[in-house]
PDB file of C-alpha atoms in Angstrom:
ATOM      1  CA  UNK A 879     -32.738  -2.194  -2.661  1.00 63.00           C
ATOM      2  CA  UNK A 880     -32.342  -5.273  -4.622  1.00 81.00           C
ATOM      3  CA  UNK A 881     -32.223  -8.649  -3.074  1.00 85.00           C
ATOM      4  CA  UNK A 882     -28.745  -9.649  -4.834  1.00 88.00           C
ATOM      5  CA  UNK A 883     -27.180  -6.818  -2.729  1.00 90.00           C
ATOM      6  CA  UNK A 884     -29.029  -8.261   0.734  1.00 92.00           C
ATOM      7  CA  UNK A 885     -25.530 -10.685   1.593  1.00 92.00           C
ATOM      8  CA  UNK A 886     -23.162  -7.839   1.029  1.00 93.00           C
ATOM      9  CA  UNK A 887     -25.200  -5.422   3.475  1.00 94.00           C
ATOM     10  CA  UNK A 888     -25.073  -8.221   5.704  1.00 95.00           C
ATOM     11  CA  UNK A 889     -21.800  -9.073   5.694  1.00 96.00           C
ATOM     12  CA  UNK A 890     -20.448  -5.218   6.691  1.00 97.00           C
ATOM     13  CA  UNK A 891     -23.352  -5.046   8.889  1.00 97.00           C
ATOM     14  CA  UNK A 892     -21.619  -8.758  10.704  1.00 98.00           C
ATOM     15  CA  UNK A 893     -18.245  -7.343  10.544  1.00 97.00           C
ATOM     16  CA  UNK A 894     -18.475  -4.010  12.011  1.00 97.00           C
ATOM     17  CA  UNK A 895     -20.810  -5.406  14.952  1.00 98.00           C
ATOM     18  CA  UNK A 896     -17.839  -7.734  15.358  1.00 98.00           C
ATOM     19  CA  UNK A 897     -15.257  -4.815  14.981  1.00 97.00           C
ATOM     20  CA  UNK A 898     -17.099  -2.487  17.706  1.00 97.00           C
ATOM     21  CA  UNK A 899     -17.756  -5.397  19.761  1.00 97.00           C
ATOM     22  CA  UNK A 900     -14.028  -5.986  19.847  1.00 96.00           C
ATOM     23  CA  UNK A 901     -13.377  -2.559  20.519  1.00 95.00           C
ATOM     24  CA  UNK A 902     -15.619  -2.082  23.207  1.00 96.00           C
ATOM     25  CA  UNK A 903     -14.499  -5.579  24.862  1.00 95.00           C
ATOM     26  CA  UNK A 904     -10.778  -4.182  24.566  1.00 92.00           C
ATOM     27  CA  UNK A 905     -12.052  -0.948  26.242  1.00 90.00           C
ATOM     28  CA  UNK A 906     -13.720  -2.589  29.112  1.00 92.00           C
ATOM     29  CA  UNK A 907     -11.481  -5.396  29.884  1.00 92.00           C
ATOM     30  CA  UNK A 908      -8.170  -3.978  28.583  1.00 85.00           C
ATOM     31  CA  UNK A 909      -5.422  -2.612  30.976  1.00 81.00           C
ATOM     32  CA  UNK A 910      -5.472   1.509  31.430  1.00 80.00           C
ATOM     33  CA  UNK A 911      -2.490   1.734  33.846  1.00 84.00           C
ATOM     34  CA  UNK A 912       0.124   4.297  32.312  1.00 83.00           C
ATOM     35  CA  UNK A 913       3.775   3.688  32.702  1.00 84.00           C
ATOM     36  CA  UNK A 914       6.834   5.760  31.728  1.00 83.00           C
ATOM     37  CA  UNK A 915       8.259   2.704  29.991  1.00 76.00           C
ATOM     38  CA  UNK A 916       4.856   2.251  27.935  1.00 77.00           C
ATOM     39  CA  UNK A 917       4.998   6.230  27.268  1.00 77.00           C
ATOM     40  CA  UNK A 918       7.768   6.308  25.951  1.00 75.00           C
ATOM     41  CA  UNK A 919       8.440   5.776  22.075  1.00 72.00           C
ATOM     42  CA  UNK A 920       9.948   2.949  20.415  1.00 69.00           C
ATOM     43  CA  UNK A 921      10.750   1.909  16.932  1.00 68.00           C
ATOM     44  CA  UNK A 922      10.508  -1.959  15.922  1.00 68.00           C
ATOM     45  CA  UNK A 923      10.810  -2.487  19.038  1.00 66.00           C
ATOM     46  CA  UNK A 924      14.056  -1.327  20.170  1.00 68.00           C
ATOM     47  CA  UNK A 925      14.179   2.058  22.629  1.00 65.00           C
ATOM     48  CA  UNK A 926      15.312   5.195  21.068  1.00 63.00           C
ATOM     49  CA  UNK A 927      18.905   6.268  21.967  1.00 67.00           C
ATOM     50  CA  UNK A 928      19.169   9.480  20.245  1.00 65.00           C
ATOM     51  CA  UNK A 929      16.672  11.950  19.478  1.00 66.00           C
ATOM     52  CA  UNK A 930      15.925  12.729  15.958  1.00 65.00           C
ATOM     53  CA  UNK A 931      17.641  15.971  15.355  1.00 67.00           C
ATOM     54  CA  UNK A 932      18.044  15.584  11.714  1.00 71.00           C
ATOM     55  CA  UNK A 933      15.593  15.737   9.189  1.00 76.00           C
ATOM     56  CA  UNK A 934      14.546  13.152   6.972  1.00 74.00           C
ATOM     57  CA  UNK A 935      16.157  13.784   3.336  1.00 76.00           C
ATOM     58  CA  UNK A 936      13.628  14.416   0.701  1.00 78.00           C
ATOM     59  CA  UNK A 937      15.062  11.855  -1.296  1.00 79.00           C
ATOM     60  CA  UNK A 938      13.454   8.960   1.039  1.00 80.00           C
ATOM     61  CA  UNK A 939      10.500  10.092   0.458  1.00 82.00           C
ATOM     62  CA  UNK A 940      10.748  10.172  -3.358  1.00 81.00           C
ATOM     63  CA  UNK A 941      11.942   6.772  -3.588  1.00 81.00           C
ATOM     64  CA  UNK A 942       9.225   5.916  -1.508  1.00 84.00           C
ATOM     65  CA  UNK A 943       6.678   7.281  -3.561  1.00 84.00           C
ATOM     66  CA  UNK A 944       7.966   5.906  -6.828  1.00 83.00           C
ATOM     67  CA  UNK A 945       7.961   2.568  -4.940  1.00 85.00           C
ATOM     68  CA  UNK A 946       4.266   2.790  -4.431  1.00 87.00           C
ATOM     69  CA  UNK A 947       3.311   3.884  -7.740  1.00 83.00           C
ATOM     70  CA  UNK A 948       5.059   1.380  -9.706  1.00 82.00           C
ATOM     71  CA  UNK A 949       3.919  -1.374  -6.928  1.00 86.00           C
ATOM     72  CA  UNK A 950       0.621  -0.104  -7.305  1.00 85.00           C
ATOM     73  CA  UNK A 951       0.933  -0.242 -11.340  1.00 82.00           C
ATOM     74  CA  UNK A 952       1.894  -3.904 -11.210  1.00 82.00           C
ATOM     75  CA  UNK A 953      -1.456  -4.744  -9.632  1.00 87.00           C
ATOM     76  CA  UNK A 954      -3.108  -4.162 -12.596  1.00 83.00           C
ATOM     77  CA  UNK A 955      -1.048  -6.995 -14.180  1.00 86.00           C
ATOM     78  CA  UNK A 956      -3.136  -9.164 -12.108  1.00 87.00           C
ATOM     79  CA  UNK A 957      -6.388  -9.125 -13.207  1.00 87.00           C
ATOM     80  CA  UNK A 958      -5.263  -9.334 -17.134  1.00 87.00           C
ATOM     81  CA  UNK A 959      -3.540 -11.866 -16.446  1.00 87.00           C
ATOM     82  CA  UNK A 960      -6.642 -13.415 -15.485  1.00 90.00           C
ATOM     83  CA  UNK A 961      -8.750 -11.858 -18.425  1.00 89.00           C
ATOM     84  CA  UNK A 962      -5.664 -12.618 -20.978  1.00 87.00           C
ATOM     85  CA  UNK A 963      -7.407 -15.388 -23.348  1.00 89.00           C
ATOM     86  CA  UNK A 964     -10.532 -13.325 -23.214  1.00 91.00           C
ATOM     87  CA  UNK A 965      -8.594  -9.747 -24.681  1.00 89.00           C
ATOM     88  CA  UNK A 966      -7.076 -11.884 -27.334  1.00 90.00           C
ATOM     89  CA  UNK A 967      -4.302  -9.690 -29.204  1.00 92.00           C
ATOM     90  CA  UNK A 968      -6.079  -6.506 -28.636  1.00 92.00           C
ATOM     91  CA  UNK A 969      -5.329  -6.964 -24.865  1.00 89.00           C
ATOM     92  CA  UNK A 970      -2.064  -8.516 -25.435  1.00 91.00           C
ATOM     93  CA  UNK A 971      -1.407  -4.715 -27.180  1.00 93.00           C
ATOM     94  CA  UNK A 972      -2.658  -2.749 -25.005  1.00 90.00           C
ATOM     95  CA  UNK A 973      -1.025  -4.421 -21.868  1.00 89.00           C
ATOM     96  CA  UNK A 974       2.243  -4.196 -24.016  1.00 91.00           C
ATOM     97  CA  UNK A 975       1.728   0.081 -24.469  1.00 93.00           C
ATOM     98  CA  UNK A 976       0.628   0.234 -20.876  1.00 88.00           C
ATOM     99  CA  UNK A 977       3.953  -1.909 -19.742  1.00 88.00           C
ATOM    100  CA  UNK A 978       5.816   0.532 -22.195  1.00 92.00           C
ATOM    101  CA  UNK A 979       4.728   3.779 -20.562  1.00 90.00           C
ATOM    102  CA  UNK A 980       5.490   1.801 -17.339  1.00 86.00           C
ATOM    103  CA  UNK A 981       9.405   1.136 -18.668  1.00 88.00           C
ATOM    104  CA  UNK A 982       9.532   5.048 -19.882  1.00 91.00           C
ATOM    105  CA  UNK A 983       8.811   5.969 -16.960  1.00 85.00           C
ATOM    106  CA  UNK A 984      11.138   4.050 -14.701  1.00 85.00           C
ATOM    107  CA  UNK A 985      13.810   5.083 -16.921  1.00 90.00           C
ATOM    108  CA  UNK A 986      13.102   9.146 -16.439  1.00 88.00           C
ATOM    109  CA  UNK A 987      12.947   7.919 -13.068  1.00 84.00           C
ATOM    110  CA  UNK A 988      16.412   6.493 -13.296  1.00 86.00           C
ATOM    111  CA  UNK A 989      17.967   8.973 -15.173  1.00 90.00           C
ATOM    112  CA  UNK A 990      16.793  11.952 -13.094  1.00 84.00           C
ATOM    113  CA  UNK A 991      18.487  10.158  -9.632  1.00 81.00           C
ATOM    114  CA  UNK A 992      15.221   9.259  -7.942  1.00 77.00           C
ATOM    115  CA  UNK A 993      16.804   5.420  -7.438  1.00 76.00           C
ATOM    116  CA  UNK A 994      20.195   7.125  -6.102  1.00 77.00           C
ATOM    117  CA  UNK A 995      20.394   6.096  -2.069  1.00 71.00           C
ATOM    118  CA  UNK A 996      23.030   8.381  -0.651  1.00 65.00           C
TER     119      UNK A 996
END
């Protein structure tokens, strides 16, 4: 193993000792009483009323998921942005198609309904 790699191994070797450590200190000290009011289930903490009956429509979940594509998408912004002197123009252009296919897709998006909230 090479030497540069010796303060990453040691750093994951630090923080999970620290991670189980907390764990087990949270397991031994920690409270294990049961009550009904901690069994039961809560959202944001306010008690459920009703129970959920209904489904969830499908359409959350496709908003949801073009949400975290194009938020995951605009990460890569980041580190060209850093890197944008370096590219030069060929960067600039390539950014600029990537941003494009970005656009195209957010309008297919928006012209098939996946953005509609009903």
């Amino acid at each position: 193993m090479s030497v540069t790699y010796l303060p990453i191994l040691l750093l994951f070797l630090i923080v999970g000792a620290m991670a189980g450590g907390i764990l087990y200190l949270a397991r031994v000290i920690g409270p294990r009483n049961m009550t009904p009011a901690k069994a039961m289930p809560f959202e944001s903490g306010i008690p459920n009323i009703s129970p959920h009956d209904r489904p969830v429509p499908v359409r959350f979940y496709i908003i949801a998921m073009v949400f975290i594509i194009f938020d995951i998408e605009v990460i890569f912004l980041y580190p060209w942005a850093i890197l944008f002197r370096k590219l030069g123009l060929f960067g600039f252009m390539e950014m600029m198609v990537f941003l494009a296919i970005l656009g195209l897709g957010l309008v297919y998006a928006w012209k098939k309904g996946a953005l509609e909230w009903d």
